mmCIF file of C-alpha atoms in Angstrom:
data_model
loop_
_atom_site.group_PDB
_atom_site.id
_atom_site.type_symbol
_atom_site.label_atom_id
_atom_site.label_comp_id
_atom_site.label_asym_id
_atom_site.label_seq_id
_atom_site.Cartn_x
_atom_site.Cartn_y
_atom_site.Cartn_z
ATOM 1 C CA MET A 1 5.280 -17.524 0.584
ATOM 2 C CA LYS A 2 6.391 -14.313 2.237
ATOM 3 C CA LEU A 3 4.010 -11.470 1.318
ATOM 4 C CA VAL A 4 3.775 -7.775 2.033
ATOM 5 C CA ILE A 5 0.882 -5.545 0.885
ATOM 6 C CA LEU A 6 1.411 -1.841 0.283
ATOM 7 C CA ASP A 7 -0.972 0.965 -0.355
ATOM 8 C CA ARG A 8 0.156 3.200 -3.230
ATOM 9 C CA ASP A 9 -0.581 6.974 -2.897
ATOM 10 C CA GLY A 10 1.076 8.423 0.212
ATOM 11 C CA THR A 11 2.886 5.188 0.936
ATOM 12 C CA ILE A 12 5.011 4.589 -2.271
ATOM 13 C CA ASN A 13 4.461 7.823 -4.111
ATOM 14 C CA ARG A 14 3.653 11.364 -3.194
ATOM 15 C CA SER A 15 -0.024 11.963 -2.532
ATOM 16 C CA ARG A 16 -1.596 15.118 -3.887
ATOM 17 C CA GLY A 17 -4.385 17.300 -2.538
ATOM 18 C CA ASP A 18 -6.516 16.132 -5.438
ATOM 19 C CA TYR A 19 -5.539 13.136 -7.601
ATOM 20 C CA VAL A 20 -2.419 11.781 -9.259
ATOM 21 C CA THR A 21 -3.828 11.727 -12.829
ATOM 22 C CA ASN A 22 -0.848 10.905 -15.070
ATOM 23 C CA ALA A 23 2.684 9.575 -15.128
ATOM 24 C CA ASP A 24 4.217 13.037 -14.915
ATOM 25 C CA GLU A 25 2.437 13.557 -11.618
ATOM 26 C CA TRP A 26 3.481 10.195 -10.251
ATOM 27 C CA GLU A 27 6.567 10.748 -8.061
ATOM 28 C CA PRO A 28 8.015 8.150 -5.621
ATOM 29 C CA LEU A 29 8.550 9.153 -2.018
ATOM 30 C CA PRO A 30 12.166 9.382 -0.956
ATOM 31 C CA GLY A 31 13.531 5.915 -0.153
ATOM 32 C CA ALA A 32 10.214 4.105 -1.075
ATOM 33 C CA LEU A 33 11.593 2.243 -4.119
ATOM 34 C CA GLU A 34 14.680 1.173 -2.131
ATOM 35 C CA ALA A 35 12.402 -0.041 0.659
ATOM 36 C CA ILE A 36 10.578 -2.258 -1.761
ATOM 37 C CA ALA A 37 13.822 -3.609 -3.157
ATOM 38 C CA GLN A 38 14.931 -4.312 0.446
ATOM 39 C CA LEU A 39 11.800 -6.394 0.995
ATOM 40 C CA ASN A 40 12.343 -8.234 -2.274
ATOM 41 C CA HIS A 41 15.950 -9.036 -1.442
ATOM 42 C CA ALA A 42 14.772 -10.484 1.894
ATOM 43 C CA GLY A 43 12.431 -12.841 -0.074
ATOM 44 C CA PHE A 44 9.208 -10.985 0.201
ATOM 45 C CA HIS A 45 6.686 -10.761 -2.569
ATOM 46 C CA VAL A 46 5.200 -7.199 -2.702
ATOM 47 C CA VAL A 47 1.645 -6.490 -3.863
ATOM 48 C CA VAL A 48 0.212 -3.027 -4.195
ATOM 49 C CA VAL A 49 -3.443 -2.014 -3.515
ATOM 50 C CA SER A 50 -4.970 1.335 -4.316
ATOM 51 C CA ASN A 51 -8.248 3.148 -4.368
ATOM 52 C CA GLN A 52 -8.366 4.885 -7.748
ATOM 53 C CA SER A 53 -11.671 6.679 -7.672
ATOM 54 C CA GLY A 54 -10.296 9.180 -10.224
ATOM 55 C CA LEU A 55 -11.168 6.542 -12.807
ATOM 56 C CA GLY A 56 -14.796 6.381 -11.634
ATOM 57 C CA ARG A 57 -14.984 10.143 -11.540
ATOM 58 C CA GLY A 58 -13.653 10.420 -15.093
ATOM 59 C CA LEU A 59 -10.496 12.392 -14.070
ATOM 60 C CA PHE A 60 -8.214 9.920 -15.930
ATOM 61 C CA ASP A 61 -8.481 6.739 -17.910
ATOM 62 C CA VAL A 62 -7.024 3.228 -17.622
ATOM 63 C CA ASP A 63 -4.310 4.133 -20.154
ATOM 64 C CA ALA A 64 -3.132 6.938 -17.813
ATOM 65 C CA LEU A 65 -3.240 4.606 -14.804
ATOM 66 C CA ASN A 66 -1.260 1.968 -16.705
ATOM 67 C CA ALA A 67 1.328 4.653 -17.642
ATOM 68 C CA MET A 68 1.696 5.527 -13.915
ATOM 69 C CA HIS A 69 2.271 1.845 -13.086
ATOM 70 C CA ALA A 70 4.666 1.415 -15.995
ATOM 71 C CA LYS A 71 6.749 4.256 -14.492
ATOM 72 C CA LEU A 72 6.557 2.625 -11.052
ATOM 73 C CA HIS A 73 7.817 -0.665 -12.521
ATOM 74 C CA LYS A 74 10.624 0.974 -14.512
ATOM 75 C CA GLN A 75 11.901 3.060 -11.573
ATOM 76 C CA LEU A 76 11.581 0.147 -9.223
ATOM 77 C CA ALA A 77 13.578 -2.118 -11.537
ATOM 78 C CA ALA A 78 16.345 0.537 -11.676
ATOM 79 C CA ALA A 79 16.342 0.434 -7.846
ATOM 80 C CA GLY A 80 16.669 -3.374 -7.856
ATOM 81 C CA GLY A 81 13.102 -4.162 -6.802
ATOM 82 C CA ARG A 82 9.749 -5.198 -8.125
ATOM 83 C CA VAL A 83 6.058 -5.506 -7.300
ATOM 84 C CA ASP A 84 4.344 -8.773 -8.207
ATOM 85 C CA ALA A 85 0.961 -7.278 -8.828
ATOM 86 C CA ILE A 86 -1.179 -4.110 -8.483
ATOM 87 C CA PHE A 87 -4.829 -4.356 -7.440
ATOM 88 C CA TYR A 88 -6.940 -1.233 -7.682
ATOM 89 C CA CYS A 89 -10.540 -0.149 -7.130
ATOM 90 C CA PRO A 90 -11.791 1.996 -10.051
ATOM 91 C CA HIS A 91 -15.028 2.949 -8.305
ATOM 92 C CA ALA A 92 -16.185 6.327 -7.040
ATOM 93 C CA PRO A 93 -17.211 6.311 -3.273
ATOM 94 C CA GLU A 94 -20.913 6.608 -4.031
ATOM 95 C CA GLU A 95 -20.856 3.330 -6.012
ATOM 96 C CA ALA A 96 -20.759 1.414 -2.732
ATOM 97 C CA CYS A 97 -18.506 -1.424 -4.052
ATOM 98 C CA THR A 98 -16.816 -4.014 -1.881
ATOM 99 C CA CYS A 99 -13.247 -3.289 -3.247
ATOM 100 C CA ARG A 100 -12.911 0.323 -2.130
ATOM 101 C CA MET A 101 -10.915 0.520 1.114
ATOM 102 C CA PRO A 102 -11.933 0.450 3.943
ATOM 103 C CA GLN A 103 -13.780 -2.542 2.498
ATOM 104 C CA PRO A 104 -11.511 -5.627 2.258
ATOM 105 C CA GLY A 105 -12.372 -6.635 -1.300
ATOM 106 C CA LEU A 106 -9.010 -5.758 -2.917
ATOM 107 C CA LEU A 107 -7.226 -7.761 -0.229
ATOM 108 C CA LEU A 108 -9.571 -10.723 -0.598
ATOM 109 C CA GLN A 109 -8.754 -10.661 -4.347
ATOM 110 C CA ILE A 110 -5.060 -11.017 -3.462
ATOM 111 C CA ALA A 111 -5.869 -14.016 -1.217
ATOM 112 C CA GLU A 112 -7.872 -15.651 -3.962
ATOM 113 C CA ARG A 113 -5.306 -14.932 -6.710
ATOM 114 C CA TYR A 114 -2.441 -16.412 -4.652
ATOM 115 C CA GLY A 115 -4.481 -19.141 -2.962
ATOM 116 C CA ILE A 116 -3.359 -17.999 0.480
ATOM 117 C CA GLU A 117 -4.812 -16.762 3.793
ATOM 118 C CA LEU A 118 -3.843 -13.263 4.727
ATOM 119 C CA GLN A 119 -3.654 -13.789 8.507
ATOM 120 C CA GLY A 120 -0.673 -11.854 9.771
ATOM 121 C CA VAL A 121 0.479 -10.549 6.394
ATOM 122 C CA PRO A 122 1.906 -7.026 6.961
ATOM 123 C CA MET A 123 0.058 -4.269 5.148
ATOM 124 C CA ALA A 124 1.319 -0.669 5.173
ATOM 125 C CA GLY A 125 -0.802 2.334 4.288
ATOM 126 C CA ASP A 126 -0.975 6.041 5.027
ATOM 127 C CA ARG A 127 -4.703 6.291 5.813
ATOM 128 C CA VAL A 128 -6.995 4.785 8.500
ATOM 129 C CA ARG A 129 -9.203 3.300 5.741
ATOM 130 C CA ASP A 130 -6.213 1.311 4.385
ATOM 131 C CA LEU A 131 -5.642 -0.236 7.844
ATOM 132 C CA GLN A 132 -9.334 -0.908 8.402
ATOM 133 C CA ALA A 133 -9.322 -2.937 5.168
ATOM 134 C CA ALA A 134 -6.168 -4.687 6.259
ATOM 135 C CA VAL A 135 -7.700 -5.775 9.628
ATOM 136 C CA ALA A 136 -10.965 -6.872 7.964
ATOM 137 C CA ALA A 137 -8.899 -9.186 5.698
ATOM 138 C CA GLY A 138 -6.777 -10.549 8.590
ATOM 139 C CA CYS A 139 -3.627 -8.568 7.814
ATOM 140 C CA GLU A 140 -1.318 -6.899 10.303
ATOM 141 C CA PRO A 141 -1.837 -3.138 10.063
ATOM 142 C CA HIS A 142 1.075 -0.649 9.766
ATOM 143 C CA LEU A 143 0.657 3.141 9.417
ATOM 144 C CA VAL A 144 3.319 5.120 7.539
ATOM 145 C CA LEU A 145 3.390 8.791 8.315
ATOM 146 C CA SER A 146 4.660 9.699 4.791
ATOM 147 C CA GLY A 147 1.300 10.550 3.222
ATOM 148 C CA ALA A 148 -2.010 11.771 4.572
ATOM 149 C CA HIS A 149 -0.726 12.132 8.186
ATOM 150 C CA GLN A 150 2.820 13.305 7.662
ATOM 151 C CA ASP A 151 2.258 16.698 9.288
ATOM 152 C CA SER A 152 -0.328 15.813 11.864
ATOM 153 C CA LEU A 153 0.394 12.506 13.656
ATOM 154 C CA GLY A 154 2.889 10.886 15.846
ATOM 155 C CA SER A 155 6.209 12.576 15.253
ATOM 156 C CA ASP A 156 5.019 15.998 16.459
ATOM 157 C CA GLY A 157 3.166 14.749 19.496
ATOM 158 C CA GLN A 158 -0.301 14.875 17.974
ATOM 159 C CA PRO A 159 -2.518 11.907 18.944
ATOM 160 C CA LEU A 160 -3.167 9.158 16.503
ATOM 161 C CA PRO A 161 -6.738 9.009 15.220
ATOM 162 C CA PRO A 162 -9.116 7.089 17.568
ATOM 163 C CA GLU A 163 -10.413 4.973 14.691
ATOM 164 C CA LEU A 164 -6.939 3.509 14.003
ATOM 165 C CA PRO A 165 -7.259 -0.270 14.362
ATOM 166 C CA GLU A 166 -6.019 -1.724 17.624
ATOM 167 C CA GLY A 167 -2.475 -3.013 17.345
ATOM 168 C CA THR A 168 -1.421 -0.786 14.457
ATOM 169 C CA ARG A 169 2.286 -0.210 14.348
ATOM 170 C CA VAL A 170 3.383 3.254 13.299
ATOM 171 C CA HIS A 171 6.447 4.074 11.130
ATOM 172 C CA PRO A 172 7.718 7.387 9.794
ATOM 173 C CA ASP A 173 7.935 6.032 6.240
ATOM 174 C CA LEU A 174 8.084 2.965 4.033
ATOM 175 C CA GLY A 175 11.822 2.544 4.630
ATOM 176 C CA THR A 176 11.423 2.109 8.370
ATOM 177 C CA PHE A 177 8.457 -0.213 7.762
ATOM 178 C CA ALA A 178 10.595 -2.359 5.453
ATOM 179 C CA ALA A 179 13.509 -2.461 7.922
ATOM 180 C CA PHE A 180 11.132 -3.534 10.707
ATOM 181 C CA VAL A 181 9.552 -6.391 8.613
ATOM 182 C CA VAL A 182 12.931 -7.642 7.347
ATOM 183 C CA GLU A 183 14.549 -7.555 10.786
ATOM 184 C CA ARG A 184 11.574 -9.291 12.411
ATOM 185 C CA ASP A 185 11.482 -11.932 9.704
ATOM 186 C CA ALA A 186 15.142 -12.725 10.338
ATOM 187 C CA VAL A 187 14.227 -13.653 13.913
ATOM 188 C CA GLU A 188 10.668 -14.924 13.508
ATOM 189 C CA PRO A 189 9.871 -15.840 9.865
ATOM 190 C CA LEU A 190 6.348 -15.201 8.611
ATOM 191 C CA ARG A 191 4.543 -18.256 7.239
ATOM 192 C CA VAL A 192 1.495 -17.578 5.154
ATOM 193 C CA ALA A 193 -0.993 -20.507 4.978
ATOM 194 C CA ILE A 194 -1.426 -21.838 1.446
#
């Protein structure tokens, strides 16, 4: 099984200063849906992970979250792609759960659901905490500069944060991440242990 794990806000869709609370506010980043389709067409299963503390804070409900994800699925299908599953943490930070990134709980749920080990599975996110969760679960960390760090890292010469996990690859956006993964897989296919 070829698998890629993607963070949601700031990686697939535009991140906001506060929270994306409804389907009208959910807007894909340029080229993100096409990047997922490219991964699918190369034989990759794509799974999404997301901290959704707005649920725990009472800013929106599960129906609103489901509407956002329905919009994602519909627009992605129109672009020729799909995500196999979406895993999210509904807890507020003060709840100290094990599923809120940087904890690896969401990723471990993926491993359990699919009966696989995540060693070497590429995971892309726009925040250090996404990549810390990735490394804790054995995934290969990839930072995309399309979200939280779009104006402050890498491309304009600013240094990357020191807490970025060692070995993290940096990409301008999800499209360049997808191209990297697909091109590398053509030369050196990823084999996930089942």
